[in-house]
Tab-separated table of N, CA and C in Angstrom:
chain	number	residue	atom	x	y	z
N	27	UNK	N	9.222	116.281	-17.568
N	27	UNK	CA	8.281	116.476	-17.635
N	27	UNK	C	6.893	115.582	-16.905
N	28	UNK	N	7.410	114.443	-17.348
N	28	UNK	CA	6.346	113.424	-16.880
N	28	UNK	C	5.969	113.304	-15.702
N	29	UNK	N	7.238	113.501	-14.515
N	29	UNK	CA	7.017	113.864	-13.326
N	29	UNK	C	5.877	114.534	-12.908
N	30	UNK	N	5.532	116.137	-13.802
N	30	UNK	CA	4.998	116.763	-13.452
N	30	UNK	C	3.677	116.474	-13.477
N	31	UNK	N	3.281	115.809	-14.799
N	31	UNK	CA	1.980	115.616	-15.015
N	31	UNK	C	1.355	114.451	-14.127
N	32	UNK	N	2.234	113.369	-13.863
N	32	UNK	CA	1.283	112.540	-13.207
N	32	UNK	C	2.016	112.521	-11.699
N	33	UNK	N	2.879	113.234	-11.347
N	33	UNK	CA	3.310	113.135	-9.992
N	33	UNK	C	3.843	111.990	-9.259
N	34	UNK	N	4.307	111.329	-10.059
N	34	UNK	CA	5.095	110.021	-9.649
N	34	UNK	C	6.437	110.224	-10.601
N	35	UNK	N	7.332	109.365	-9.940
N	35	UNK	CA	8.869	109.074	-10.545
N	35	UNK	C	8.536	107.938	-11.108
N	36	UNK	N	9.365	107.970	-12.153
N	36	UNK	CA	9.265	106.842	-13.351
N	36	UNK	C	9.962	105.675	-12.232
N	37	UNK	N	9.800	104.499	-12.892
N	37	UNK	CA	10.219	103.087	-12.324
N	37	UNK	C	11.926	103.044	-12.629
N	38	UNK	N	12.614	102.684	-12.213
N	38	UNK	CA	13.956	102.291	-12.300
N	38	UNK	C	14.347	100.786	-12.259
N	39	UNK	N	15.384	100.168	-13.071
N	39	UNK	CA	15.733	98.866	-12.960
N	39	UNK	C	16.308	98.244	-11.813
N	40	UNK	N	17.118	99.298	-11.030
N	40	UNK	CA	17.940	99.164	-9.811
N	40	UNK	C	16.969	99.180	-8.672
N	41	UNK	N	15.944	99.498	-8.448
N	41	UNK	CA	15.110	99.474	-7.282
N	41	UNK	C	15.355	97.961	-6.068
N	42	UNK	N	15.342	98.251	-5.073
N	42	UNK	CA	15.593	97.108	-4.343
N	42	UNK	C	14.369	96.474	-4.119
N	43	UNK	N	15.028	94.738	-4.161
N	43	UNK	CA	13.648	94.051	-4.000
N	43	UNK	C	13.619	93.495	-2.306
N	44	UNK	N	12.806	93.392	-1.670
N	44	UNK	CA	12.364	93.112	-0.425
N	44	UNK	C	11.754	92.216	-0.096
N	45	UNK	N	12.182	90.866	0.315
N	45	UNK	CA	11.173	89.908	0.690
N	45	UNK	C	12.559	88.579	0.584
N	46	UNK	N	12.197	87.387	1.214
N	46	UNK	CA	13.335	86.360	1.345
N	46	UNK	C	13.169	85.314	0.186
N	47	UNK	N	14.243	84.882	0.185
N	47	UNK	CA	14.257	83.718	-0.928
N	47	UNK	C	13.969	82.619	-0.006
N	48	UNK	N	13.723	81.208	-0.945
N	48	UNK	CA	13.429	80.061	-0.218
N	48	UNK	C	14.322	79.403	0.032
N	49	UNK	N	15.580	79.377	-0.370
N	49	UNK	CA	16.741	78.807	0.162
N	49	UNK	C	16.715	79.364	1.562
N	50	UNK	N	16.812	80.694	1.906
N	50	UNK	CA	16.508	81.589	2.890
N	50	UNK	C	15.710	80.687	4.122
N	51	UNK	N	14.467	80.702	3.462
N	51	UNK	CA	13.364	80.195	4.685
N	51	UNK	C	13.707	78.920	4.959
N	52	UNK	N	14.224	77.854	3.618
N	52	UNK	CA	14.672	76.664	4.504
N	52	UNK	C	15.873	76.569	5.293
N	53	UNK	N	16.630	77.455	4.923
N	53	UNK	CA	17.472	77.656	6.390
N	53	UNK	C	17.252	77.732	7.611
N	54	UNK	N	16.644	78.799	7.714
N	54	UNK	CA	15.750	78.935	8.846
N	54	UNK	C	14.833	77.866	9.713
N	55	UNK	N	14.230	77.156	8.584
N	55	UNK	CA	13.421	75.671	9.064
N	55	UNK	C	14.157	75.138	9.532
N	56	UNK	N	15.661	74.800	8.638
N	56	UNK	CA	16.577	74.081	9.359
N	56	UNK	C	16.676	73.702	10.484
N	57	UNK	N	17.365	75.352	10.718
N	57	UNK	CA	17.909	75.767	12.119
N	57	UNK	C	16.951	75.473	13.197
N	58	UNK	N	15.802	75.550	13.046
N	58	UNK	CA	14.546	75.801	13.826
N	58	UNK	C	14.450	73.995	14.736
N	59	UNK	N	14.374	73.188	13.206
N	59	UNK	CA	14.408	71.683	13.205
N	59	UNK	C	15.800	71.325	14.449
N	60	UNK	N	16.928	72.046	14.331
N	60	UNK	CA	17.738	71.166	14.900
N	60	UNK	C	17.550	71.708	16.426
N	61	UNK	N	17.176	72.747	16.839
N	61	UNK	CA	16.829	73.098	18.071
N	61	UNK	C	16.069	72.266	18.470
N	62	UNK	N	14.782	72.306	17.649
N	62	UNK	CA	13.770	71.357	18.359
N	62	UNK	C	13.971	69.903	18.747
N	63	UNK	N	14.980	69.266	18.162
N	63	UNK	CA	15.449	68.167	18.275
N	63	UNK	C	16.268	68.008	19.436
N	64	UNK	N	17.140	69.212	19.536
N	64	UNK	CA	17.845	69.132	21.309
N	64	UNK	C	17.081	69.210	22.053
N	65	UNK	N	15.823	70.278	21.945
N	65	UNK	CA	14.793	70.487	23.250
N	65	UNK	C	14.206	69.407	23.140
N	66	UNK	N	14.063	68.529	22.433
N	66	UNK	CA	13.096	67.200	23.006
N	66	UNK	C	14.405	66.278	23.785
N	67	UNK	N	15.579	66.366	23.061
N	67	UNK	CA	16.482	65.483	23.844
N	67	UNK	C	16.428	65.679	25.400
N	68	UNK	N	16.785	66.739	25.374
N	68	UNK	CA	17.009	67.500	26.700
N	68	UNK	C	15.771	67.504	27.850
N	69	UNK	N	14.766	67.695	27.168
N	69	UNK	CA	13.376	67.096	27.821
N	69	UNK	C	13.332	65.729	28.215
N	70	UNK	N	13.396	64.637	27.540
N	70	UNK	CA	13.315	63.248	27.438
N	70	UNK	C	14.388	63.210	28.549
N	71	UNK	N	15.694	63.553	28.689
N	71	UNK	CA	16.558	63.516	29.828
N	71	UNK	C	16.443	64.030	31.181
N	72	UNK	N	15.613	65.192	31.156
N	72	UNK	CA	15.101	65.574	32.498
N	72	UNK	C	13.930	64.925	32.581
N	73	UNK	N	13.057	64.089	32.270
N	73	UNK	CA	12.029	63.333	32.290
N	73	UNK	C	12.567	62.129	32.807
N	74	UNK	N	13.866	61.255	32.727
N	74	UNK	CA	14.033	60.518	32.920
N	74	UNK	C	14.559	60.782	34.410
N	75	UNK	N	15.448	61.867	34.410
N	75	UNK	CA	15.966	62.111	35.674
N	75	UNK	C	14.793	62.540	36.935
N	76	UNK	N	13.900	63.096	36.388
N	76	UNK	CA	12.710	63.077	37.442
N	76	UNK	C	12.216	62.137	37.735
N	77	UNK	N	11.718	61.207	37.072
N	77	UNK	CA	11.267	59.881	37.226
N	77	UNK	C	12.391	58.785	38.367
N	78	UNK	N	13.570	58.917	38.094
N	78	UNK	CA	14.468	58.070	39.060
N	78	UNK	C	14.653	58.863	40.352
N	79	UNK	N	14.654	60.085	40.529
N	79	UNK	CA	14.927	60.807	41.390
N	79	UNK	C	13.405	60.482	42.200
N	80	UNK	N	12.323	60.824	41.718
N	80	UNK	CA	10.741	60.229	42.568
N	80	UNK	C	11.030	59.001	42.849
N	81	UNK	N	11.432	57.689	42.255
N	81	UNK	CA	11.718	56.717	42.875
N	81	UNK	C	12.425	56.399	43.900
N	82	UNK	N	13.562	57.173	43.788
N	82	UNK	CA	14.704	56.967	44.992
N	82	UNK	C	13.647	57.633	46.451
N	83	UNK	N	13.270	58.780	46.251
N	83	UNK	CA	12.310	59.395	47.427
N	83	UNK	C	11.209	58.486	47.830
N	84	UNK	N	10.663	57.922	46.694
N	84	UNK	CA	9.410	56.896	47.340
N	84	UNK	C	10.052	55.608	48.124
N	85	UNK	N	11.295	55.290	47.608
N	85	UNK	CA	11.665	54.074	48.290
N	85	UNK	C	12.258	54.397	49.715
N	86	UNK	N	12.681	55.748	50.043
N	86	UNK	CA	13.200	55.964	51.064
N	86	UNK	C	11.896	56.530	52.110
N	87	UNK	N	10.834	56.860	51.259
N	87	UNK	CA	9.537	57.326	52.158
N	87	UNK	C	8.808	55.507	52.603
N	88	UNK	N	8.712	54.533	51.537
N	88	UNK	CA	8.553	53.401	51.865
N	88	UNK	C	9.258	52.778	52.991
N	89	UNK	N	10.296	52.800	52.883
N	89	UNK	CA	10.970	52.058	54.115
N	89	UNK	C	11.003	52.558	55.173
N	90	UNK	N	10.903	54.019	55.327
N	90	UNK	CA	11.023	54.757	56.623
N	90	UNK	C	9.268	54.355	57.588
N	91	UNK	N	8.256	54.128	56.397
N	91	UNK	CA	7.118	53.955	56.930
N	91	UNK	C	6.974	52.363	57.246
N	92	UNK	N	7.564	51.488	56.881
N	92	UNK	CA	7.669	50.121	57.040
N	92	UNK	C	8.068	49.937	58.617
N	93	UNK	N	9.358	50.725	58.409
N	93	UNK	CA	10.246	50.557	60.084
N	93	UNK	C	9.517	51.264	61.074
N	94	UNK	N	8.436	52.309	60.879
N	94	UNK	CA	7.641	53.315	61.899
N	94	UNK	C	6.569	52.289	62.173
N	95	UNK	N	6.044	51.383	61.287
N	95	UNK	CA	4.572	50.668	61.587
N	95	UNK	C	5.287	49.481	62.371
N	96	UNK	N	6.173	48.766	61.561
N	96	UNK	CA	6.700	47.435	62.481
N	96	UNK	C	7.721	47.295	63.215
N	97	UNK	N	8.529	48.466	63.757
N	97	UNK	CA	9.609	48.557	64.389
N	97	UNK	C	9.280	48.195	65.550
N	98	UNK	N	8.453	48.141	66.202
N	98	UNK	CA	8.052	47.665	67.608
N	98	UNK	C	8.343	46.093	67.869
N	99	UNK	N	8.120	45.299	66.365
N	99	UNK	CA	8.176	43.755	66.538
N	99	UNK	C	9.282	43.460	66.103
N	100	UNK	N	9.694	42.129	66.660
N	100	UNK	CA	11.141	41.706	66.300
N	100	UNK	C	11.347	41.222	65.102
N	101	UNK	N	10.219	40.916	64.218
N	101	UNK	CA	10.516	40.725	62.592
N	101	UNK	C	9.185	41.238	61.905
N	102	UNK	N	9.464	40.915	60.284
N	102	UNK	CA	8.276	41.559	59.569
N	102	UNK	C	7.520	40.388	59.165
N	103	UNK	N	7.072	39.697	59.937
N	103	UNK	CA	5.815	38.420	59.286
N	103	UNK	C	4.830	38.816	58.881
N	104	UNK	N	4.467	39.880	59.889
N	104	UNK	CA	2.771	40.470	59.728
N	104	UNK	C	2.844	41.508	58.900
N	105	UNK	N	4.143	41.789	58.351
N	105	UNK	CA	4.024	42.892	57.229
N	105	UNK	C	3.059	42.890	55.841
N	106	UNK	N	1.856	43.576	55.849
N	106	UNK	CA	1.133	43.668	54.975
N	106	UNK	C	0.925	44.927	53.808
N	107	UNK	N	1.288	44.686	52.857
N	107	UNK	CA	1.656	45.900	51.704
N	107	UNK	C	0.306	46.839	52.025
N	108	UNK	N	-0.375	46.204	51.988
N	108	UNK	CA	-2.178	47.157	51.665
N	108	UNK	C	-1.803	48.201	53.188
N	109	UNK	N	-1.590	47.434	54.096
N	109	UNK	CA	-1.568	48.324	55.414
N	109	UNK	C	-0.496	49.317	55.249
N	110	UNK	N	0.537	49.333	54.577
N	110	UNK	CA	1.891	50.159	54.448
N	110	UNK	C	1.313	51.672	53.759
N	111	UNK	N	0.701	50.996	52.534
N	111	UNK	CA	0.348	52.207	51.380
N	111	UNK	C	-1.122	52.691	51.820
N	112	UNK	N	-1.748	52.398	52.887
N	112	UNK	CA	-2.862	52.494	53.451
N	112	UNK	C	-2.236	54.025	54.155
N	113	UNK	N	-1.312	53.457	55.300
N	113	UNK	CA	-0.965	54.719	55.945
N	113	UNK	C	-0.219	55.624	55.544
N	114	UNK	N	0.447	55.939	54.398
N	114	UNK	CA	0.872	56.390	53.529
N	114	UNK	C	0.079	57.509	52.948
N	115	UNK	N	-0.280	58.700	53.635
N	115	UNK	CA	-1.444	59.601	53.046
N	115	UNK	C	-1.007	60.336	51.651
N	116	UNK	N	-1.779	60.319	50.563
N	116	UNK	CA	-1.112	60.934	49.358
N	116	UNK	C	-0.024	60.198	48.511
N	117	UNK	N	0.282	58.814	48.625
N	117	UNK	CA	1.051	57.550	48.153
N	117	UNK	C	0.355	56.424	47.768
N	118	UNK	N	0.483	56.335	46.306
N	118	UNK	CA	0.072	54.834	45.995
N	118	UNK	C	0.669	53.917	46.133
N	119	UNK	N	0.808	52.834	45.430
N	119	UNK	CA	1.528	51.496	45.216
N	119	UNK	C	1.913	52.003	43.748
N	120	UNK	N	1.505	52.874	42.815
N	120	UNK	CA	2.286	52.996	41.799
N	120	UNK	C	3.248	53.878	41.626
N	121	UNK	N	4.089	53.279	40.655
N	121	UNK	CA	5.778	53.931	40.413
N	121	UNK	C	5.658	55.043	39.538
N	122	UNK	N	6.383	55.826	39.144
N	122	UNK	CA	6.482	56.625	37.876
N	122	UNK	C	6.468	55.887	36.372
N	123	UNK	N	7.062	54.529	36.317
N	123	UNK	CA	7.120	54.176	35.323
N	123	UNK	C	5.796	53.088	34.783
N	124	UNK	N	4.546	53.103	35.725
N	124	UNK	CA	3.670	52.403	35.437
N	124	UNK	C	3.339	51.066	36.482
N	125	UNK	N	4.696	50.879	36.587
N	125	UNK	CA	4.464	49.626	37.511
N	125	UNK	C	4.213	49.567	38.799
N	126	UNK	N	4.504	48.825	39.699
N	126	UNK	CA	4.214	48.804	40.946
N	126	UNK	C	5.430	48.753	42.403
N	127	UNK	N	5.049	49.888	43.391
N	127	UNK	CA	5.998	49.129	44.630
N	127	UNK	C	5.583	47.909	45.291
N	128	UNK	N	5.622	46.884	45.495
N	128	UNK	CA	5.356	45.627	46.183
N	128	UNK	C	6.208	45.446	47.565
N	129	UNK	N	5.749	45.561	48.649
N	129	UNK	CA	6.756	44.987	50.140
N	129	UNK	C	6.455	43.889	50.171
N	130	UNK	N	7.372	42.609	50.897
N	130	UNK	CA	6.741	41.465	51.283
N	130	UNK	C	7.953	41.411	52.312
N	131	UNK	N	7.921	39.978	53.037
N	131	UNK	CA	8.651	39.369	53.696
N	131	UNK	C	9.632	39.075	53.282
N	132	UNK	N	11.010	38.781	53.733
N	132	UNK	CA	11.960	38.136	53.108
N	132	UNK	C	11.597	36.587	52.995
N	133	UNK	N	11.890	35.824	52.180
N	133	UNK	CA	11.365	34.220	52.019
N	133	UNK	C	12.041	33.328	53.024
N	134	UNK	N	13.805	33.870	53.175
N	134	UNK	CA	14.436	33.255	53.993
N	134	UNK	C	14.774	34.013	55.515
N	135	UNK	N	14.058	34.922	55.775
N	135	UNK	CA	14.666	35.687	57.005
N	135	UNK	C	13.497	36.673	57.262
N	136	UNK	N	12.606	36.662	58.422
N	136	UNK	CA	11.688	37.098	58.453
N	136	UNK	C	12.022	38.594	59.226
N	137	UNK	N	13.258	38.929	59.454
N	137	UNK	CA	13.917	39.853	60.114
N	137	UNK	C	14.389	40.766	59.168
N	138	UNK	N	14.038	40.683	57.518
N	138	UNK	CA	14.126	41.306	56.581
N	138	UNK	C	12.732	41.573	55.627
N	139	UNK	N	12.648	42.653	54.839
N	139	UNK	CA	11.958	42.681	54.165
N	139	UNK	C	12.106	43.307	52.593
N	140	UNK	N	11.530	43.043	51.411
N	140	UNK	CA	12.024	43.183	50.306
N	140	UNK	C	10.818	44.223	49.526
N	141	UNK	N	11.628	45.018	49.289
N	141	UNK	CA	10.765	46.047	48.347
N	141	UNK	C	10.909	46.028	46.793
N	142	UNK	N	9.649	45.581	46.084
N	142	UNK	CA	9.991	45.375	44.854
N	142	UNK	C	9.684	46.352	44.043
N	143	UNK	N	10.313	46.785	42.690
N	143	UNK	CA	10.186	47.985	41.824
N	143	UNK	C	9.670	47.751	40.649
N	144	UNK	N	8.513	47.194	40.191
N	144	UNK	CA	8.423	46.677	38.919
N	144	UNK	C	7.965	47.637	37.745
N	145	UNK	N	8.189	47.278	36.439
N	145	UNK	CA	7.703	48.063	35.063
N	145	UNK	C	8.930	48.741	34.484
N	146	UNK	N	9.918	48.337	35.248
N	146	UNK	CA	11.141	49.089	34.618
N	146	UNK	C	12.226	48.818	33.327
N	147	UNK	N	12.044	49.898	32.560
N	147	UNK	CA	13.096	49.662	31.509
N	147	UNK	C	14.184	48.847	31.584
N	148	UNK	N	14.957	48.700	30.746
N	148	UNK	CA	16.279	48.061	30.626
N	148	UNK	C	17.447	49.177	31.381
N	149	UNK	N	17.257	50.351	30.631
N	149	UNK	CA	18.244	51.359	31.297
N	149	UNK	C	17.979	51.682	32.569
N	150	UNK	N	16.463	51.745	33.110
N	150	UNK	CA	16.391	52.042	34.150
N	150	UNK	C	16.716	51.151	35.182
N	151	UNK	N	16.583	49.803	34.407
N	151	UNK	CA	16.627	48.773	35.747
N	151	UNK	C	18.301	48.943	36.127
N	152	UNK	N	19.049	48.970	35.141
N	152	UNK	CA	20.546	49.154	35.348
N	152	UNK	C	20.783	50.293	36.342
N	153	UNK	N	20.284	51.097	35.878
N	153	UNK	CA	20.714	52.498	36.823
N	153	UNK	C	20.147	52.155	38.435
N	154	UNK	N	19.029	51.519	38.531
N	154	UNK	CA	18.552	51.122	40.069
N	154	UNK	C	19.325	50.086	40.876
N	155	UNK	N	19.762	49.170	39.516
N	155	UNK	CA	20.849	48.013	40.002
N	155	UNK	C	21.684	48.473	40.312
N	156	UNK	N	22.357	49.319	40.135
N	156	UNK	CA	23.837	49.939	40.562
N	156	UNK	C	23.834	50.910	41.373
N	157	UNK	N	22.744	51.243	41.852
N	157	UNK	CA	22.383	52.576	42.757
N	157	UNK	C	22.795	52.068	44.205
N	158	UNK	N	23.374	52.444	45.207
N	158	UNK	CA	23.589	52.073	46.440
N	158	UNK	C	22.560	52.383	47.540
N	159	UNK	N	21.591	51.641	47.490
N	159	UNK	CA	20.605	52.054	48.344
N	159	UNK	C	20.855	52.168	50.091
N	160	UNK	N	20.549	52.923	50.524
N	160	UNK	CA	21.097	53.234	51.812
N	160	UNK	C	20.238	52.357	52.895
N	161	UNK	N	20.695	51.600	53.757
N	161	UNK	CA	20.543	50.505	54.763
N	161	UNK	C	19.891	49.436	53.915
N	162	UNK	N	20.278	48.897	52.832
N	162	UNK	CA	19.820	47.688	52.364
N	162	UNK	C	20.886	46.802	52.364
N	163	UNK	N	20.220	45.393	52.615
N	163	UNK	CA	21.487	44.349	52.427
N	163	UNK	C	21.610	44.230	51.223
N	164	UNK	N	20.924	44.145	50.178
N	164	UNK	CA	21.740	43.989	48.908
N	164	UNK	C	20.015	43.802	48.122
N	165	UNK	N	20.413	43.584	46.734
N	165	UNK	CA	19.087	43.356	45.942
N	165	UNK	C	19.028	42.532	44.961
N	166	UNK	N	17.591	42.156	44.462
N	166	UNK	CA	17.687	40.969	43.180
N	166	UNK	C	17.260	41.959	42.196
N	167	UNK	N	17.710	41.271	40.868
N	167	UNK	CA	17.193	42.162	39.833
N	167	UNK	C	16.328	40.527	39.429
N	168	UNK	N	15.315	41.118	37.832
N	168	UNK	CA	14.334	40.111	37.849
N	168	UNK	C	15.029	38.769	37.201
N	169	UNK	N	15.836	38.457	36.977
N	169	UNK	CA	16.732	37.163	36.627
N	169	UNK	C	16.905	36.454	38.018
N	170	UNK	N	16.676	37.016	39.063
N	170	UNK	CA	16.787	36.599	40.396
N	170	UNK	C	18.602	36.375	41.092
N	171	UNK	N	19.313	37.221	40.424
N	171	UNK	CA	20.672	37.275	41.060
N	171	UNK	C	20.771	38.165	42.021
N	172	UNK	N	21.412	38.183	43.081
N	172	UNK	CA	21.271	39.089	44.189
N	172	UNK	C	22.930	39.228	44.203
N	173	UNK	N	22.740	40.882	44.458
N	173	UNK	CA	24.063	41.895	44.054
N	173	UNK	C	24.154	42.866	44.684
N	174	UNK	N	25.474	43.746	44.850
N	174	UNK	CA	25.764	44.557	45.701
N	174	UNK	C	25.561	45.521	44.655
N	175	UNK	N	26.673	46.746	44.165
N	175	UNK	CA	26.235	47.718	43.484
N	175	UNK	C	27.357	47.583	42.197
N	176	UNK	N	27.313	46.193	41.792
N	176	UNK	CA	28.205	45.832	40.428
N	176	UNK	C	27.101	45.569	39.461
N	177	UNK	N	27.274	45.971	38.426
N	177	UNK	CA	26.459	46.347	37.169
N	177	UNK	C	26.769	44.937	36.047
N	178	UNK	N	25.892	44.108	35.775
N	178	UNK	CA	26.339	42.946	34.955
N	178	UNK	C	25.353	43.128	33.497
N	179	UNK	N	25.849	43.297	32.447
N	179	UNK	CA	25.189	43.590	31.052
N	179	UNK	C	24.320	42.969	30.907
N	180	UNK	N	24.192	41.388	31.770
N	180	UNK	CA	23.361	40.189	30.954
N	180	UNK	C	21.736	40.483	32.138
N	181	UNK	N	22.024	41.143	33.219
N	181	UNK	CA	20.825	41.540	34.133
N	181	UNK	C	19.885	42.479	33.464
N	182	UNK	N	18.712	42.497	33.699
N	182	UNK	CA	17.831	44.042	33.337
N	182	UNK	C	17.583	43.448	31.966
N	183	UNK	N	16.957	42.467	31.463
N	183	UNK	CA	17.441	41.907	30.166
N	183	UNK	C	15.871	41.732	29.636
N	184	UNK	N	15.163	41.593	30.519
N	184	UNK	CA	13.362	41.535	29.931
N	184	UNK	C	13.269	42.594	28.954
N	185	UNK	N	12.214	42.318	28.372
N	185	UNK	CA	11.517	43.427	27.452
N	185	UNK	C	11.142	44.668	28.141
N	186	UNK	N	11.314	46.089	27.585
N	186	UNK	CA	10.765	46.902	28.077
N	186	UNK	C	9.676	47.129	28.652
N	187	UNK	N	9.634	47.612	30.142
N	187	UNK	CA	8.600	47.751	31.070
N	187	UNK	C	8.147	46.412	31.791
N	188	UNK	N	9.424	45.704	31.870
N	188	UNK	CA	9.182	43.996	32.221
N	188	UNK	C	10.026	43.795	33.595
N	189	UNK	N	11.003	44.525	33.763
N	189	UNK	CA	12.027	44.350	34.622
N	189	UNK	C	11.816	44.477	35.804
N	190	UNK	N	12.276	44.215	37.208
N	190	UNK	CA	12.011	44.304	38.344
N	190	UNK	C	13.436	44.131	39.238
N	191	UNK	N	13.144	45.283	40.060
N	191	UNK	CA	14.153	45.510	41.090
N	191	UNK	C	13.874	44.816	42.328
N	192	UNK	N	14.306	44.076	43.393
N	192	UNK	CA	13.899	44.045	44.546
N	192	UNK	C	15.278	44.152	45.188
N	193	UNK	N	14.753	45.061	46.547
N	193	UNK	CA	15.777	45.453	47.265
N	193	UNK	C	15.553	45.237	48.750
N	194	UNK	N	16.455	44.566	49.502
N	194	UNK	CA	16.453	43.797	50.530
N	194	UNK	C	16.606	44.952	51.545
N	195	UNK	N	15.865	44.835	52.786
N	195	UNK	CA	16.023	45.681	54.036
N	195	UNK	C	15.998	45.254	54.983
N	196	UNK	N	16.609	45.356	56.526
N	196	UNK	CA	16.406	45.010	57.768
N	196	UNK	C	15.921	45.880	58.568
């Protein structure tokens, strides 16, 4: 009879609850946090790989440009860092790590030139130190060692951003 007078059904105690508990919300946030941390790790790894690839491409471009400019001479005694980078349209001497590319004549042999990459972290220095550079004679790390493709854990030990790799080309 009550229904007829008011037009509504009476409330019952077994009515379903709609909504989420605090524990369910914390679970969702925890899952989102794990996914975010994993994504940041992947992005960091991709950025590191991109920087390394860019440096390798830049080194190849610089070496080709030096050889194109100074290929008609018997040696690189007239090598000029500014001339090389001025002739390379769209490329500066800055590298992706905030350091510089520097080109110079090898101090012991004018028929060779040295390409230095500065501003490297320890891990990037070790990576480039162990890389087999095409047409290189060898390379020096910031501690002055000349090496082939062997990695020594005592090389590249300067504080982050202060390591240097020198690659010798002829």
